XYZ file of C-alpha atoms in Angstrom:
414
model
C -25.461 -23.117 -12.782
C -23.299 -24.256 -9.807
C -19.791 -25.815 -10.596
C -19.206 -29.278 -9.216
C -16.103 -31.153 -8.894
C -15.297 -32.898 -12.350
C -15.507 -36.665 -12.358
C -12.120 -37.058 -13.977
C -9.002 -34.890 -13.998
C -7.845 -32.590 -16.727
C -4.338 -32.129 -17.989
C -2.351 -28.934 -17.941
C -2.827 -28.012 -21.734
C -6.520 -28.057 -21.484
C -6.581 -26.237 -18.107
C -4.226 -23.477 -19.458
C -6.419 -23.007 -22.356
C -9.584 -22.903 -20.240
C -7.970 -20.225 -17.824
C -6.745 -18.063 -20.751
C -10.256 -18.135 -22.266
C -11.738 -17.103 -18.877
C -9.350 -14.032 -18.503
C -9.547 -13.069 -22.130
C -11.865 -10.165 -21.190
C -9.699 -8.858 -18.266
C -8.327 -5.323 -18.330
C -4.978 -5.454 -20.066
C -2.629 -4.315 -17.178
C 0.582 -5.189 -19.155
C -0.340 -2.661 -21.655
C -0.901 -0.061 -19.029
C -4.690 -0.085 -19.003
C -5.151 -0.694 -15.237
C -4.523 2.195 -12.841
C -3.892 0.067 -9.753
C -3.585 -3.629 -8.573
C -0.397 -4.456 -10.465
C 3.205 -3.143 -10.246
C 5.973 -3.752 -12.797
C 9.526 -2.773 -12.839
C 11.430 -4.901 -15.406
C 11.449 -8.278 -17.133
C 14.246 -9.605 -14.878
C 12.515 -8.501 -11.704
C 9.350 -10.252 -12.700
C 11.260 -13.419 -13.745
C 13.304 -13.624 -10.617
C 10.275 -12.908 -8.313
C 8.364 -15.692 -10.071
C 11.227 -18.253 -9.876
C 11.980 -17.486 -6.215
C 8.409 -17.742 -5.316
C 7.883 -21.114 -7.050
C 11.176 -22.494 -5.440
C 9.495 -22.433 -2.040
C 5.759 -22.707 -3.215
C 5.076 -25.718 -0.919
C 6.750 -24.461 2.314
C 4.916 -22.690 5.053
C 6.475 -19.543 6.637
C 4.614 -20.430 9.871
C 7.338 -23.072 10.335
C 10.314 -20.665 9.897
C 11.346 -21.094 13.550
C 10.960 -24.768 13.769
C 11.494 -26.299 10.334
C 12.454 -23.983 7.521
C 15.508 -22.156 8.900
C 16.704 -20.699 5.683
C 13.336 -19.091 5.025
C 13.488 -17.578 8.549
C 16.956 -16.193 7.676
C 15.515 -14.646 4.385
C 12.696 -13.072 6.301
C 15.138 -11.611 8.967
C 17.200 -10.184 6.189
C 14.168 -8.560 4.386
C 13.127 -7.020 7.688
C 16.780 -5.848 8.469
C 16.753 -4.047 5.032
C 13.451 -2.381 5.809
C 14.667 -1.214 9.157
C 17.658 0.356 7.554
C 15.721 1.973 4.788
C 13.276 3.514 7.275
C 15.907 4.879 9.683
C 14.847 2.752 12.610
C 16.665 3.277 15.832
C 18.445 0.573 17.829
C 15.953 -1.783 19.398
C 13.315 -1.553 16.646
C 11.685 -4.618 15.100
C 9.298 -5.655 12.427
C 7.380 -8.483 10.856
C 6.506 -9.608 7.362
C 2.745 -9.846 6.653
C 0.463 -10.618 3.685
C -0.511 -7.070 2.917
C -1.009 -3.500 4.050
C -4.309 -4.180 5.636
C -2.776 -6.982 7.911
C 0.168 -4.655 8.535
C -2.168 -1.944 9.794
C -4.454 -4.382 11.741
C -1.246 -5.569 13.664
C -0.105 -2.053 14.465
C -3.547 -1.128 15.688
C -3.608 -4.357 17.878
C -0.285 -3.565 19.260
C -1.264 0.015 20.042
C -4.463 -1.254 21.742
C -2.678 -3.506 24.056
C -0.039 -0.824 24.812
C -2.994 1.502 25.772
C -4.651 -1.056 27.888
C -1.489 -1.741 29.811
C -1.310 1.949 30.628
C -5.016 2.810 31.139
C -7.031 -0.328 31.689
C -9.694 -1.796 29.542
C -12.812 0.071 30.455
C -12.437 3.419 28.565
C -13.815 3.435 24.961
C -10.980 3.783 22.511
C -10.586 5.801 19.260
C -8.224 6.468 16.426
C -8.023 9.963 14.895
C -7.169 9.912 11.152
C -7.427 12.253 8.217
C -10.192 11.483 5.743
C -7.534 10.351 3.271
C -6.217 7.483 5.475
C -6.866 4.045 4.148
C -10.149 2.197 5.173
C -7.993 -0.541 6.785
C -8.238 1.604 9.926
C -12.003 1.147 9.876
C -11.553 -2.529 9.379
C -9.384 -2.684 12.468
C -11.833 -0.705 14.386
C -14.510 -2.863 13.377
C -12.661 -5.941 14.442
C -11.472 -4.580 17.846
C -14.410 -2.282 18.748
C -12.257 0.949 18.364
C -13.923 4.107 16.947
C -12.233 5.838 14.045
C -12.743 9.644 14.024
C -12.109 11.163 10.535
C -11.063 14.783 10.215
C -10.960 17.089 7.294
C -7.739 17.716 5.235
C -5.843 20.954 4.879
C -6.215 23.029 1.649
C -3.138 21.149 0.118
C -4.810 17.691 0.640
C -2.534 16.774 3.451
C -3.450 15.965 7.030
C -4.538 19.126 9.027
C -2.491 18.832 12.161
C -4.681 21.275 14.128
C -7.752 19.272 13.222
C -6.115 16.013 14.253
C -5.007 17.586 17.559
C -8.698 19.073 17.996
C -10.184 15.599 17.772
C -7.890 13.910 20.346
C -9.438 13.156 23.663
C -8.709 10.988 26.770
C -9.834 7.991 24.724
C -7.449 8.559 21.747
C -4.909 5.872 21.474
C -3.515 6.428 17.862
C -3.291 9.083 15.334
C -2.547 8.348 11.718
C -0.506 9.849 8.824
C 0.128 8.520 5.223
C 3.201 8.536 3.109
C 1.562 9.108 0.724
C -2.247 8.980 1.119
C -3.839 6.874 -1.536
C -6.512 9.255 -2.875
C -4.247 12.276 -3.527
C -0.640 10.960 -3.578
C 0.790 13.493 -1.209
C 2.805 12.806 2.085
C 1.148 14.087 5.253
C 3.325 16.381 7.648
C 4.712 13.465 9.596
C 7.230 15.538 11.563
C 4.295 17.744 12.806
C 2.128 14.757 13.564
C 5.013 13.174 15.474
C 5.421 16.206 17.649
C 1.707 16.200 18.340
C 1.901 12.465 19.277
C 4.622 13.102 21.685
C 2.938 16.091 23.108
C -0.398 14.254 23.712
C 1.060 10.887 24.542
C -0.627 8.963 21.722
C 0.736 6.420 19.173
C 1.529 7.720 15.725
C 1.232 5.149 12.934
C 2.516 5.985 9.449
C 0.792 4.133 6.597
C 3.633 4.071 3.925
C 2.116 0.990 2.300
C 2.281 2.748 -1.108
C 5.370 4.886 -0.663
C 7.617 3.093 1.656
C 9.723 1.193 -0.828
C 10.055 4.005 -3.274
C 10.249 7.191 -1.281
C 13.767 6.518 0.097
C 15.175 6.042 -3.387
C 13.272 9.079 -4.773
C 14.987 11.053 -2.031
C 18.427 9.585 -3.139
C 17.786 11.262 -6.602
C 17.651 14.703 -4.773
C 13.963 15.236 -4.963
C 12.089 16.772 -2.062
C 10.638 13.932 0.073
C 9.743 15.031 3.517
C 10.789 12.974 6.455
C 8.118 10.229 7.001
C 9.742 7.212 8.747
C 11.033 5.880 12.134
C 13.690 8.564 12.093
C 11.005 11.177 12.960
C 10.371 11.451 16.768
C 6.913 10.360 17.620
C 6.478 7.877 14.886
C 5.749 4.542 16.720
C 4.997 2.212 13.931
C 5.145 2.177 10.116
C 3.535 -0.133 7.460
C 5.111 -0.601 3.893
C 4.201 -2.984 1.118
C 6.829 -4.946 -0.655
C 4.404 -5.976 -3.300
C 3.716 -2.463 -4.359
C 6.901 -0.376 -5.160
C 9.216 -3.024 -3.835
C 8.123 -4.916 -6.932
C 7.906 -8.209 -5.069
C 5.287 -10.891 -5.751
C 2.100 -10.789 -3.737
C 1.599 -11.225 -0.850
C 4.380 -9.313 0.930
C 4.131 -6.383 3.296
C 5.991 -5.288 6.431
C 5.219 -3.607 9.661
C 7.851 -1.975 11.718
C 7.996 -0.642 15.428
C 10.336 1.851 17.072
C 10.481 -0.486 20.050
C 10.669 -4.292 20.134
C 8.231 -4.420 23.047
C 5.586 -2.835 20.699
C 6.231 -5.452 18.072
C 5.665 -8.221 20.772
C 2.248 -6.706 21.567
C 0.958 -7.485 18.030
C 1.439 -11.185 18.590
C -1.292 -13.717 19.383
C -0.445 -16.144 22.084
C -2.706 -19.026 23.353
C -1.851 -21.878 25.680
C -5.177 -23.780 25.869
C -4.663 -26.367 23.061
C -3.956 -30.162 23.489
C -0.913 -29.557 21.136
C 0.588 -27.027 23.431
C 1.213 -23.300 23.190
C 0.449 -21.576 19.880
C 1.978 -18.143 19.113
C 2.123 -16.194 15.925
C 3.328 -12.761 15.214
C 0.663 -12.230 12.477
C -2.999 -12.412 12.183
C -2.840 -15.417 9.789
C -1.209 -18.720 10.749
C -0.104 -20.214 7.484
C 1.858 -17.729 5.357
C 3.103 -18.477 1.797
C 6.831 -19.018 1.937
C 7.066 -17.859 -1.591
C 6.187 -14.290 -0.492
C 9.265 -14.354 1.731
C 11.650 -15.985 -0.795
C 10.602 -13.816 -3.577
C 10.866 -10.661 -1.543
C 14.360 -11.616 -0.382
C 15.336 -12.385 -4.010
C 13.935 -9.274 -5.627
C 15.508 -6.969 -3.029
C 18.957 -8.590 -3.540
C 18.551 -8.665 -7.275
C 17.933 -4.994 -7.605
C 20.031 -3.612 -4.806
C 20.222 -0.014 -3.951
C 21.427 0.908 -7.394
C 18.558 -0.897 -9.125
C 15.918 0.677 -7.045
C 17.269 4.180 -7.517
C 17.264 3.648 -11.366
C 13.668 2.550 -11.125
C 12.746 5.564 -9.020
C 14.429 7.849 -11.640
C 12.324 6.283 -14.423
C 9.287 6.463 -12.375
C 9.632 10.061 -11.429
C 10.497 11.188 -15.003
C 7.341 9.249 -16.129
C 5.191 10.834 -13.388
C 6.479 14.380 -14.360
C 5.560 13.713 -17.960
C 2.170 12.422 -17.249
C 1.463 15.401 -14.970
C 2.609 17.845 -17.621
C 0.574 16.139 -20.259
C -2.590 16.155 -18.263
C -2.143 19.821 -17.451
C -1.685 20.549 -21.133
C -5.248 19.153 -21.941
C -7.735 22.015 -21.972
C -10.102 21.793 -19.086
C -8.169 19.336 -16.901
C -5.984 20.204 -13.842
C -4.016 18.373 -11.186
C -5.680 18.470 -7.852
C -2.136 18.401 -6.406
C 1.254 17.740 -7.981
C 2.263 14.078 -7.310
C 5.122 13.651 -4.842
C 5.600 9.954 -5.772
C 3.648 7.543 -7.973
C 0.010 8.468 -7.474
C -1.686 11.078 -9.756
C -5.106 12.677 -9.053
C -6.703 15.187 -11.459
C -10.088 16.638 -12.253
C -12.009 19.304 -14.257
C -14.063 22.295 -13.645
C -15.778 22.708 -16.976
C -16.475 19.030 -17.880
C -17.791 16.008 -15.981
C -14.669 14.099 -15.098
C -16.666 10.857 -14.360
C -18.134 11.038 -17.833
C -14.533 11.271 -19.168
C -13.687 8.167 -17.155
C -16.597 6.377 -18.703
C -15.391 7.241 -22.279
C -11.898 6.137 -21.324
C -13.278 2.808 -20.146
C -14.955 2.248 -23.585
C -11.461 2.723 -25.033
C -10.056 -0.072 -22.790
C -8.636 2.143 -19.996
C -9.878 1.272 -16.566
C -10.224 4.604 -14.582
C -9.418 4.993 -10.946
C -11.713 7.603 -9.270
C -11.874 9.963 -6.307
C -15.208 11.112 -5.105
C -13.926 14.212 -2.970
C -12.841 15.992 -5.026
C -14.286 14.404 -8.200
C -11.424 13.221 -10.106
C -9.534 10.507 -11.942
C -6.718 8.707 -10.129
C -3.940 6.292 -10.959
C -1.160 4.567 -8.872
C 1.373 4.296 -11.707
C 4.189 1.768 -12.396
C 6.475 1.236 -15.165
C 3.920 -0.593 -17.350
C 2.434 2.942 -17.872
C 5.702 4.227 -19.237
C 5.486 3.194 -22.816
C 1.773 4.014 -23.167
C 1.974 7.534 -21.965
C 1.337 9.193 -25.545
C -1.541 6.888 -26.288
C -3.119 7.516 -23.004
C -2.937 11.254 -23.139
C -4.233 11.263 -26.666
C -7.276 9.273 -25.601
C -7.802 11.319 -22.592
C -7.715 14.608 -24.639
C -10.119 13.119 -27.109
C -12.488 11.848 -24.363
C -12.488 15.358 -22.692
C -13.458 16.815 -26.159
C -16.278 14.266 -26.603
C -17.601 14.973 -23.122
C -17.410 18.673 -23.683
C -19.445 18.498 -26.838
C -22.029 16.273 -25.320
C -22.367 18.060 -21.946
C -25.259 16.771 -19.889
C -26.034 16.073 -16.158
C -23.007 14.853 -14.043
C -22.255 11.130 -13.946
C -22.685 9.245 -10.761
C -19.938 6.647 -11.672
C -18.104 5.351 -8.596
C -15.351 2.957 -8.072
C -15.463 -0.052 -5.722
C -11.984 -1.357 -4.770
């Protein structure tokens, strides 16, 4: 039955009870049952993020230049921190957005306008990307009538630079690398892609939406994190989500450009309105000011020292999960995780059937189709439940092995 607006209002106590009842059957992410969607660091980070968000809940970040000057300063400081973390050269610039998809769309728009300024508008355009790159590039292509050419991965699940180069033609405006890619959790060879971009005079975008705000701190621990950012020659733009491993409240992402002129190309500018000229640096107009204020507060609350400590805990946790999964008879990692994504499969049992059994025990399973595997983008809410998860995983593998039947067709829709 359709819902209609109630005749009379309802007090908070009743609304709170109703909402709690409606969500009672949700996956319990706080107990580590969800392999994606949520990112937890510490209680203090969550509390400060919430308080800073609510402090500016009613303001609109669209008005930062004309009305909310303090918010504008917070946004500029967030962007300055990002430019520093990502080794941006002098003259670089960036923008806060509502998420990784918007960040990627803006970079593609900036690239398209750069290409048109050089080559005109008649030639059909394309983007060359590994199959592991995020579907947001298809979304951008669909909106802007740009073809996306997907190329196979190398044997190590990273971008095959030769395959990327082979797919470039005179209509290619952009190539793509990930740091890391979402399906397999490994960082593409950005230095080689950068050299290719310079050689072929195309734009390289690095999608660091997952890894951007954790990889620099993992490197500070002395772990092997290959170069991936604006310090790499040939990298023209980079996207990184604050609301993932920056542990900031949603929505908060960033997109950065090696050159301020490229950042200006992402803007929308219209002067046809009775109110006058309307210009935005983002796809959306209204933006939640809470996303800006909360990001500023969380970054300053944790500081470099806090993020390094979180990175230390995350990587110790990832090592323990990886070792535990490999110790289960029949399972293997498709590739050793470099940051916070793990992908594993099986050759003797149906891994999708294992995922179904895990779901019956309350664990939502992330999945990969090629190769068939289970997948998780892990945060610190997964730290205390590791032994329980691994025990259930081993039990489910055993159950599936005993009941071996036709392969499951289970799939995941994100």
